[in-house]
CSV table of C-alpha atoms in Angstrom, one decimal:
chain,number,residue,atom,x,y,z
Z,1,UNK,CA,23.5,-10.1,-16.4
Z,2,UNK,CA,21.2,-11.5,-18.1
Z,3,UNK,CA,18.2,-8.9,-17.7
Z,4,UNK,CA,14.7,-8.9,-17.8
Z,5,UNK,CA,12.3,-5.6,-18.3
Z,6,UNK,CA,8.8,-5.3,-17.8
Z,7,UNK,CA,7.7,-2.1,-19.8
Z,8,UNK,CA,10.5,-1.7,-21.9
Z,9,UNK,CA,8.8,0.2,-24.6
Z,10,UNK,CA,7.8,3.4,-22.1
Z,11,UNK,CA,9.4,6.5,-21.5
Z,12,UNK,CA,11.7,5.0,-18.5
Z,13,UNK,CA,11.8,1.2,-19.9
Z,14,UNK,CA,13.9,2.7,-22.8
Z,15,UNK,CA,15.9,5.2,-20.7
Z,16,UNK,CA,16.3,2.0,-17.9
Z,17,UNK,CA,17.6,-0.7,-21.2
Z,18,UNK,CA,19.6,2.3,-22.4
Z,19,UNK,CA,21.6,2.7,-19.5
Z,20,UNK,CA,21.9,-1.6,-18.5
Z,21,UNK,CA,22.0,-2.5,-22.0
Z,22,UNK,CA,25.3,-1.0,-22.4
Z,23,UNK,CA,26.8,-3.3,-20.0
Z,24,UNK,CA,24.2,-6.6,-19.9
Z,25,UNK,CA,22.9,-8.6,-22.2
Z,26,UNK,CA,18.4,-6.6,-21.2
Z,27,UNK,CA,15.3,-8.9,-22.7
Z,28,UNK,CA,12.3,-6.4,-24.0
Z,29,UNK,CA,8.7,-7.6,-22.5
Z,30,UNK,CA,6.0,-5.7,-22.7
Z,31,UNK,CA,1.9,-6.3,-23.0
Z,32,UNK,CA,2.3,-5.7,-26.8
Z,33,UNK,CA,6.1,-5.0,-28.2
Z,34,UNK,CA,9.7,-6.3,-26.9
Z,35,UNK,CA,11.1,-10.2,-27.5
Z,36,UNK,CA,8.7,-11.4,-24.9
Z,37,UNK,CA,4.7,-11.0,-24.1
Z,38,UNK,CA,4.3,-10.0,-20.4
Z,39,UNK,CA,0.5,-8.6,-19.1
Z,40,UNK,CA,0.9,-7.6,-15.5
Z,41,UNK,CA,-2.4,-8.6,-14.5
Z,42,UNK,CA,-2.1,-12.4,-16.6
Z,43,UNK,CA,-0.5,-14.5,-14.4
Z,44,UNK,CA,0.3,-16.9,-17.2
Z,45,UNK,CA,1.3,-14.3,-19.5
Z,46,UNK,CA,4.3,-13.5,-16.6
Z,47,UNK,CA,4.7,-17.1,-16.1
Z,48,UNK,CA,5.5,-17.7,-19.9
Z,49,UNK,CA,7.4,-14.8,-20.2
Z,50,UNK,CA,9.9,-16.0,-17.6
Z,51,UNK,CA,10.0,-19.1,-19.4
Z,52,UNK,CA,10.8,-17.5,-22.8
Z,53,UNK,CA,13.2,-15.7,-21.4
Z,54,UNK,CA,15.3,-18.1,-19.8
Z,55,UNK,CA,17.8,-17.6,-17.3
Z,56,UNK,CA,17.9,-14.5,-15.6
Z,57,UNK,CA,20.1,-12.7,-13.4
Z,58,UNK,CA,17.6,-9.6,-13.2
Z,59,UNK,CA,13.9,-8.7,-13.2
Z,60,UNK,CA,12.5,-5.3,-13.8
Z,61,UNK,CA,9.6,-3.3,-13.9
Z,62,UNK,CA,8.3,-0.2,-15.2
Z,63,UNK,CA,5.3,-1.4,-15.8
Z,64,UNK,CA,2.0,-0.6,-13.7
Z,65,UNK,CA,-1.5,1.4,-14.6
Z,66,UNK,CA,-3.3,3.3,-12.2
Z,67,UNK,CA,-6.2,5.2,-12.2
Z,68,UNK,CA,-6.4,9.1,-12.2
Z,69,UNK,CA,-9.4,10.5,-10.6
Z,70,UNK,CA,-10.5,13.1,-7.9
Z,71,UNK,CA,-11.3,11.9,-4.8
Z,72,UNK,CA,-15.5,12.8,-5.0
Z,73,UNK,CA,-15.2,10.0,-7.7
Z,74,UNK,CA,-14.4,7.2,-5.5
Z,75,UNK,CA,-17.0,5.0,-3.8
Z,76,UNK,CA,-17.3,2.7,-1.4
Z,77,UNK,CA,-16.8,-0.4,-3.6
Z,78,UNK,CA,-15.4,-4.1,-3.2
Z,79,UNK,CA,-12.8,-5.2,-5.7
Z,80,UNK,CA,-13.9,-5.4,-9.2
Z,81,UNK,CA,-16.2,-1.9,-8.7
Z,82,UNK,CA,-14.0,0.2,-6.9
Z,83,UNK,CA,-12.2,2.9,-8.8
Z,84,UNK,CA,-8.9,1.4,-7.0
Z,85,UNK,CA,-9.3,-2.0,-8.9
Z,86,UNK,CA,-7.3,-1.2,-11.8
Z,87,UNK,CA,-4.2,-0.1,-9.7
Z,88,UNK,CA,-4.9,-3.1,-7.5
Z,89,UNK,CA,-5.0,-5.4,-10.3
Z,90,UNK,CA,-2.0,-3.9,-12.1
Z,91,UNK,CA,0.7,-2.0,-10.5
Z,92,UNK,CA,-0.2,-3.5,-7.0
Z,93,UNK,CA,-0.9,-7.0,-7.8
Z,94,UNK,CA,1.0,-7.2,-10.9
Z,95,UNK,CA,4.2,-6.1,-9.9
Z,96,UNK,CA,3.9,-8.4,-6.6
Z,97,UNK,CA,3.3,-10.7,-9.2
Z,98,UNK,CA,5.7,-10.8,-11.1
Z,99,UNK,CA,8.1,-10.6,-8.2
Z,100,UNK,CA,6.8,-13.8,-6.9
Z,101,UNK,CA,7.7,-15.4,-10.2
Z,102,UNK,CA,11.1,-14.0,-10.3
Z,103,UNK,CA,11.7,-15.3,-6.7
Z,104,UNK,CA,11.1,-18.8,-8.4
Z,105,UNK,CA,12.5,-18.4,-11.7
Z,106,UNK,CA,16.1,-16.3,-10.7
Z,107,UNK,CA,19.4,-17.1,-10.7
Z,108,UNK,CA,20.8,-17.2,-7.4
Z,109,UNK,CA,22.0,-13.9,-6.0
Z,110,UNK,CA,19.5,-12.7,-8.7
Z,111,UNK,CA,17.4,-9.5,-7.8
Z,112,UNK,CA,14.0,-7.9,-8.9
Z,113,UNK,CA,13.5,-4.0,-8.8
Z,114,UNK,CA,9.4,-2.9,-9.3
Z,115,UNK,CA,8.7,1.1,-10.0
Z,116,UNK,CA,6.6,2.9,-7.7
Z,117,UNK,CA,7.0,7.2,-7.6
Z,118,UNK,CA,7.0,10.3,-5.7
Z,119,UNK,CA,3.2,10.1,-4.4
Z,120,UNK,CA,3.9,7.5,-1.8
Z,121,UNK,CA,5.0,10.3,0.0
Z,122,UNK,CA,4.0,13.6,-1.4
Z,123,UNK,CA,0.6,13.4,-3.3
Z,124,UNK,CA,-1.1,15.3,-5.7
Z,125,UNK,CA,-5.3,16.0,-6.0
Z,126,UNK,CA,-6.9,12.6,-8.2
Z,127,UNK,CA,-3.9,11.0,-6.8
Z,128,UNK,CA,-5.2,8.9,-3.7
Z,129,UNK,CA,-5.3,5.4,-5.7
Z,130,UNK,CA,-1.8,5.8,-7.3
Z,131,UNK,CA,-0.7,7.3,-4.2
Z,132,UNK,CA,-2.0,4.0,-2.3
Z,133,UNK,CA,-0.6,1.4,-5.1
Z,134,UNK,CA,2.4,3.0,-4.7
Z,135,UNK,CA,3.0,3.0,-1.0
Z,136,UNK,CA,1.7,-1.0,-0.9
Z,137,UNK,CA,4.5,-1.7,-3.4
Z,138,UNK,CA,7.1,-0.1,-1.7
Z,139,UNK,CA,5.9,-1.6,2.0
Z,140,UNK,CA,5.8,-4.7,-0.1
Z,141,UNK,CA,9.5,-4.7,-1.2
Z,142,UNK,CA,10.7,-3.7,2.3
Z,143,UNK,CA,9.2,-6.7,3.8
Z,144,UNK,CA,9.9,-9.7,1.3
Z,145,UNK,CA,13.4,-8.8,0.9
Z,146,UNK,CA,14.1,-10.3,4.4
Z,147,UNK,CA,12.6,-13.9,3.3
Z,148,UNK,CA,13.8,-14.4,-0.4
Z,149,UNK,CA,15.9,-17.0,-0.5
Z,150,UNK,CA,19.0,-18.1,-2.4
Z,151,UNK,CA,20.7,-14.5,-1.8
Z,152,UNK,CA,17.6,-13.0,-4.0
Z,153,UNK,CA,17.3,-9.5,-3.4
Z,154,UNK,CA,14.7,-7.0,-3.8
Z,155,UNK,CA,14.0,-2.6,-4.2
Z,156,UNK,CA,11.6,0.0,-5.9
Z,157,UNK,CA,12.5,2.3,-7.5
Z,158,UNK,CA,10.2,5.5,-6.6
Z,159,UNK,CA,11.3,8.7,-9.3
Z,160,UNK,CA,9.4,11.9,-9.4
Z,161,UNK,CA,7.3,13.4,-12.1
Z,162,UNK,CA,9.7,12.5,-15.8
Z,163,UNK,CA,10.7,15.3,-18.0
Z,164,UNK,CA,9.6,13.2,-20.6
Z,165,UNK,CA,5.8,13.4,-19.3
Z,166,UNK,CA,5.3,17.2,-18.1
Z,167,UNK,CA,3.6,17.9,-22.0
Z,168,UNK,CA,0.5,15.6,-20.0
Z,169,UNK,CA,0.7,15.8,-16.6
Z,170,UNK,CA,2.1,19.1,-16.1
Z,171,UNK,CA,-0.9,20.7,-14.7
Z,172,UNK,CA,-0.9,17.5,-12.0
Z,173,UNK,CA,2.2,18.5,-10.8
Z,174,UNK,CA,2.9,21.7,-10.6
Z,175,UNK,CA,5.7,23.1,-8.3
Z,176,UNK,CA,7.2,19.5,-8.5
Z,177,UNK,CA,10.9,19.1,-10.1
Z,178,UNK,CA,11.2,16.2,-12.5
Z,179,UNK,CA,13.7,14.2,-13.0
Z,180,UNK,CA,15.2,12.9,-16.7
Z,181,UNK,CA,14.0,9.1,-17.3
Z,182,UNK,CA,17.9,8.8,-17.6
Z,183,UNK,CA,18.8,10.1,-14.2
Z,184,UNK,CA,16.0,7.8,-12.8
Z,185,UNK,CA,17.6,4.8,-14.5
Z,186,UNK,CA,20.2,5.2,-12.5
Z,187,UNK,CA,18.6,4.2,-9.7
Z,188,UNK,CA,17.4,0.8,-11.6
Z,189,UNK,CA,21.3,0.2,-12.2
Z,190,UNK,CA,22.0,0.9,-8.7
Z,191,UNK,CA,19.4,-1.5,-8.0
Z,192,UNK,CA,20.1,-4.1,-10.3
Z,193,UNK,CA,24.5,-3.8,-10.1
Z,194,UNK,CA,24.4,-2.8,-6.5
Z,195,UNK,CA,24.1,-5.3,-3.7
Z,196,UNK,CA,21.3,-3.3,-1.6
Z,197,UNK,CA,18.4,-4.8,-0.8
Z,198,UNK,CA,14.4,-3.9,0.7
Z,199,UNK,CA,15.6,-0.3,-0.5
Z,200,UNK,CA,13.7,2.3,-2.0
Z,201,UNK,CA,15.5,4.1,-4.5
Z,202,UNK,CA,14.0,8.1,-4.7
Z,203,UNK,CA,14.5,9.9,-7.5
Z,204,UNK,CA,13.0,13.1,-6.5
J,1,UNK,CA,-18.5,14.6,19.9
J,2,UNK,CA,-20.3,11.4,19.3
J,3,UNK,CA,-18.3,8.7,17.7
J,4,UNK,CA,-18.0,5.9,15.6
J,5,UNK,CA,-15.7,2.7,16.9
J,6,UNK,CA,-15.2,-0.3,14.4
J,7,UNK,CA,-13.7,-3.2,16.1
J,8,UNK,CA,-15.0,-1.1,19.1
J,9,UNK,CA,-14.7,-4.7,21.3
J,10,UNK,CA,-10.5,-5.8,20.0
J,11,UNK,CA,-8.3,-5.0,22.5
J,12,UNK,CA,-7.0,-1.7,20.6
J,13,UNK,CA,-10.7,-1.0,20.3
J,14,UNK,CA,-11.5,-1.6,24.0
J,15,UNK,CA,-8.9,1.0,25.1
J,16,UNK,CA,-9.7,3.7,22.5
J,17,UNK,CA,-13.5,3.5,23.9
J,18,UNK,CA,-12.2,4.0,27.3
J,19,UNK,CA,-9.7,6.7,26.3
J,20,UNK,CA,-12.6,8.7,24.1
J,21,UNK,CA,-15.4,7.8,26.2
J,22,UNK,CA,-14.4,9.4,28.9
J,23,UNK,CA,-15.4,13.0,27.2
J,24,UNK,CA,-17.6,11.9,24.0
J,25,UNK,CA,-20.5,9.5,23.2
J,26,UNK,CA,-18.7,6.8,21.5
J,27,UNK,CA,-21.0,4.6,19.5
J,28,UNK,CA,-19.9,0.6,19.5
J,29,UNK,CA,-19.4,-1.3,16.2
J,30,UNK,CA,-18.5,-4.6,15.2
J,31,UNK,CA,-19.3,-7.2,13.1
J,32,UNK,CA,-20.5,-9.6,15.7
J,33,UNK,CA,-20.8,-6.8,18.3
J,34,UNK,CA,-21.6,-3.3,19.3
J,35,UNK,CA,-24.8,-0.9,18.7
J,36,UNK,CA,-23.9,-1.1,15.4
J,37,UNK,CA,-23.1,-4.0,13.2
J,38,UNK,CA,-20.3,-2.8,10.6
J,39,UNK,CA,-18.4,-5.8,8.5
J,40,UNK,CA,-15.7,-3.9,6.7
J,41,UNK,CA,-15.8,-5.9,3.4
J,42,UNK,CA,-19.7,-5.5,3.8
J,43,UNK,CA,-20.5,-1.9,1.6
J,44,UNK,CA,-24.1,-2.3,2.1
J,45,UNK,CA,-23.2,-3.0,6.5
J,46,UNK,CA,-20.6,0.3,6.0
J,47,UNK,CA,-23.6,2.8,4.9
J,48,UNK,CA,-26.5,1.0,6.8
J,49,UNK,CA,-24.0,1.2,10.0
J,50,UNK,CA,-23.1,4.8,9.5
J,51,UNK,CA,-27.0,5.3,9.0
J,52,UNK,CA,-27.8,3.5,12.2
J,53,UNK,CA,-25.4,5.5,14.2
J,54,UNK,CA,-26.6,9.4,12.8
J,55,UNK,CA,-24.8,12.4,12.8
J,56,UNK,CA,-21.1,11.7,13.9
J,57,UNK,CA,-18.0,13.9,14.5
J,58,UNK,CA,-15.5,10.8,14.5
J,59,UNK,CA,-15.3,8.1,12.4
J,60,UNK,CA,-12.7,5.4,13.9
J,61,UNK,CA,-11.1,2.0,12.8
J,62,UNK,CA,-9.4,-0.3,15.0
J,63,UNK,CA,-10.0,-3.5,12.7
J,64,UNK,CA,-8.8,-4.9,10.0
J,65,UNK,CA,-8.1,-8.4,9.3
J,66,UNK,CA,-4.5,-9.8,7.3
J,67,UNK,CA,-3.5,-13.3,6.2
J,68,UNK,CA,-0.2,-14.3,8.2
J,69,UNK,CA,2.1,-16.6,6.2
J,70,UNK,CA,5.5,-17.1,4.9
J,71,UNK,CA,6.7,-15.2,1.2
J,72,UNK,CA,6.9,-19.0,0.2
J,73,UNK,CA,3.8,-19.6,0.7
J,74,UNK,CA,2.9,-16.4,-1.7
J,75,UNK,CA,2.2,-17.9,-5.1
J,76,UNK,CA,1.7,-15.4,-8.2
J,77,UNK,CA,-2.1,-15.4,-8.3
J,78,UNK,CA,-4.9,-12.5,-9.4
J,79,UNK,CA,-7.1,-11.0,-6.2
J,80,UNK,CA,-8.9,-14.1,-5.3
J,81,UNK,CA,-6.9,-16.5,-6.0
J,82,UNK,CA,-3.6,-14.9,-3.8
J,83,UNK,CA,-2.8,-14.6,-0.1
J,84,UNK,CA,-3.3,-11.3,-0.5
J,85,UNK,CA,-7.2,-11.2,-1.0
J,86,UNK,CA,-8.3,-11.0,2.9
J,87,UNK,CA,-5.6,-8.1,3.4
J,88,UNK,CA,-7.0,-6.2,0.7
J,89,UNK,CA,-10.3,-6.9,0.4
J,90,UNK,CA,-11.1,-6.2,4.9
J,91,UNK,CA,-8.1,-4.0,6.2
J,92,UNK,CA,-7.4,-1.8,3.1
J,93,UNK,CA,-10.6,-1.7,1.2
J,94,UNK,CA,-12.1,-2.1,4.0
J,95,UNK,CA,-10.6,0.6,5.8
J,96,UNK,CA,-10.7,2.5,2.7
J,97,UNK,CA,-14.2,2.2,1.6
J,98,UNK,CA,-15.0,3.2,5.7
J,99,UNK,CA,-13.2,6.3,5.0
J,100,UNK,CA,-15.7,6.8,1.5
J,101,UNK,CA,-18.4,6.5,3.7
J,102,UNK,CA,-17.8,8.3,6.1
J,103,UNK,CA,-16.3,11.6,4.0
J,104,UNK,CA,-20.0,11.4,2.7
J,105,UNK,CA,-21.6,11.0,6.3
J,106,UNK,CA,-19.4,13.2,9.0
J,107,UNK,CA,-20.6,16.8,9.7
J,108,UNK,CA,-18.3,19.5,8.8
J,109,UNK,CA,-14.8,19.4,10.4
J,110,UNK,CA,-15.1,16.2,11.6
J,111,UNK,CA,-12.2,13.6,11.2
J,112,UNK,CA,-11.5,9.9,10.1
J,113,UNK,CA,-8.7,7.8,11.7
J,114,UNK,CA,-7.6,4.7,10.2
J,115,UNK,CA,-5.1,1.7,11.7
J,116,UNK,CA,-2.1,0.5,10.7
J,117,UNK,CA,1.1,-0.7,12.2
J,118,UNK,CA,5.0,-1.2,12.3
J,119,UNK,CA,5.1,-3.6,9.9
J,120,UNK,CA,4.9,-1.0,6.9
J,121,UNK,CA,7.9,0.6,8.1
J,122,UNK,CA,9.9,-2.7,10.1
J,123,UNK,CA,8.7,-6.2,8.3
J,124,UNK,CA,8.7,-9.4,10.2
J,125,UNK,CA,9.0,-12.9,9.2
J,126,UNK,CA,5.6,-14.0,7.7
J,127,UNK,CA,4.2,-10.5,7.5
J,128,UNK,CA,4.1,-9.7,3.4
J,129,UNK,CA,0.7,-8.7,3.6
J,130,UNK,CA,0.8,-6.8,6.4
J,131,UNK,CA,3.4,-4.7,5.4
J,132,UNK,CA,1.8,-4.6,2.1
J,133,UNK,CA,-1.6,-3.4,3.3
J,134,UNK,CA,-0.6,-1.3,5.9
J,135,UNK,CA,1.7,0.7,3.6
J,136,UNK,CA,-1.2,1.6,0.7
J,137,UNK,CA,-3.6,2.6,3.8
J,138,UNK,CA,-1.1,4.8,5.1
J,139,UNK,CA,-0.7,6.4,1.8
J,140,UNK,CA,-3.8,6.5,0.7
J,141,UNK,CA,-4.4,8.7,3.8
J,142,UNK,CA,-1.6,11.4,2.6
J,143,UNK,CA,-3.5,11.4,-0.2
J,144,UNK,CA,-7.3,11.9,0.5
J,145,UNK,CA,-6.1,14.6,3.2
J,146,UNK,CA,-5.8,17.0,0.7
J,147,UNK,CA,-8.5,16.0,-1.0
J,148,UNK,CA,-11.2,15.9,1.2
J,149,UNK,CA,-13.9,18.6,1.5
J,150,UNK,CA,-15.8,20.2,4.5
J,151,UNK,CA,-12.9,20.7,6.4
J,152,UNK,CA,-13.0,16.8,7.0
J,153,UNK,CA,-9.4,15.2,8.6
J,154,UNK,CA,-8.1,11.7,8.0
J,155,UNK,CA,-5.2,10.7,9.9
J,156,UNK,CA,-3.9,6.6,10.5
J,157,UNK,CA,-2.7,5.0,13.7
J,158,UNK,CA,-0.1,2.9,13.4
J,159,UNK,CA,1.2,1.5,16.7
J,160,UNK,CA,3.6,-1.3,17.4
J,161,UNK,CA,3.2,-4.7,18.7
J,162,UNK,CA,0.1,-4.5,22.1
J,163,UNK,CA,1.2,-5.6,25.1
J,164,UNK,CA,-1.6,-7.4,25.3
J,165,UNK,CA,-1.3,-9.6,22.0
J,166,UNK,CA,2.4,-10.7,23.1
J,167,UNK,CA,1.0,-13.8,24.7
J,168,UNK,CA,0.1,-15.0,21.2
J,169,UNK,CA,2.6,-12.6,19.0
J,170,UNK,CA,5.9,-12.4,20.7
J,171,UNK,CA,7.4,-15.5,18.5
J,172,UNK,CA,6.8,-13.3,15.8
J,173,UNK,CA,8.3,-10.0,17.4
J,174,UNK,CA,11.2,-10.8,19.0
J,175,UNK,CA,13.2,-7.4,19.6
J,176,UNK,CA,10.2,-5.4,18.8
J,177,UNK,CA,9.2,-2.8,22.3
J,178,UNK,CA,5.3,-3.3,23.2
J,179,UNK,CA,2.9,-0.6,23.4
J,180,UNK,CA,-0.1,-1.0,25.6
J,181,UNK,CA,-3.8,-0.6,24.4
J,182,UNK,CA,-3.7,2.5,26.8
J,183,UNK,CA,-1.0,4.4,25.2
J,184,UNK,CA,-1.7,3.3,21.2
J,185,UNK,CA,-5.4,4.7,22.3
J,186,UNK,CA,-4.3,8.3,23.1
J,187,UNK,CA,-2.9,8.6,19.2
J,188,UNK,CA,-7.0,8.2,18.4
J,189,UNK,CA,-7.5,10.6,20.6
J,190,UNK,CA,-4.7,13.1,19.1
J,191,UNK,CA,-6.0,12.6,15.7
J,192,UNK,CA,-9.9,12.8,16.7
J,193,UNK,CA,-9.3,15.5,19.1
J,194,UNK,CA,-6.3,17.3,17.6
J,195,UNK,CA,-6.4,19.5,14.1
J,196,UNK,CA,-3.9,17.8,11.9
J,197,UNK,CA,-4.8,16.3,8.5
J,198,UNK,CA,-2.5,13.2,6.6
J,199,UNK,CA,-0.8,12.0,9.6
J,200,UNK,CA,0.5,9.1,10.7
J,201,UNK,CA,1.0,8.6,13.9
J,202,UNK,CA,3.1,6.2,15.1
J,203,UNK,CA,3.3,4.4,18.3
J,204,UNK,CA,6.7,2.9,18.5
């Protein structure tokens, strides 16, 4: 298979590339790195990146930014002025737009795999934006799965906090059981190399 | 209790008012009706509406618009140009902003109750935006619940399609088991008159 991996230079992305690269051609994409430049908040870069990547059997996102801030810092505000804006523009609509562009580009029977995280189900303090975005992406994927044409599939991987991220994230994730990026990467393999659709693969 | 009910003139809102109005003072709010004018996409109207309503023990939203359209009509596009815009601005950020404004206004121990729907879990064709928005609101409420100050609570009611809406919605909800608005209204009573927080009360 030919697989486009957005967020290939991140901790999770590197593990996904290591797992799938053993059996497939993985084309690395990122904002500032990789052989293809894709910024999830730039629709043109998504379209051009897919064109540049050529024929594809799978598109994976291991990318997506959100704002972490105490709920007290969130004020009622419209999109653009809200602390929710980054998460909605990047990890939410960015991944949705990647999926929609991939729908128009993938070979028949291809797959789309997006990334969320445990906060959709199990919240942490300062994580309301991450929770909101993760819940949205998971529900979108369940819904898109029943309408995708040409045998295309879509799934989500929702990992726990990563072992490799605990240096900086440990204080926010006390009592959470971190998983290695390599273990989370197996769920991407299950999505890409399996046959299910509309699934949320929880790695927790 | 003094309860502000946004969307009071809708099918669901009228049933909620009938249920809670038996025991409490329900202040009706809506875009163009009710004793208080609140448009969820207008932050100033939310703030002014809460001020106008005075001291409150509960704020309920039985409102929120989304776009229904086949997935094929959704193109990769930024917020503002995307078919997801209405749902994100109205049912998603509108209800989040109502919750954030209510946080700053409710009496100690007060409650916030938002509305989603079965599509967060069980999708229908043309419902990707509704699913996305419902999933986002449910995850937001779970997360906000652990950070709300002063004993405030937040829950979500997720009803099945309403019996009263089947005249127009039946073709989209074949095989779904419709519930009466009166039955869905009981879940709002459970949220407002109960003591739980961070819950999604599924009426399906």
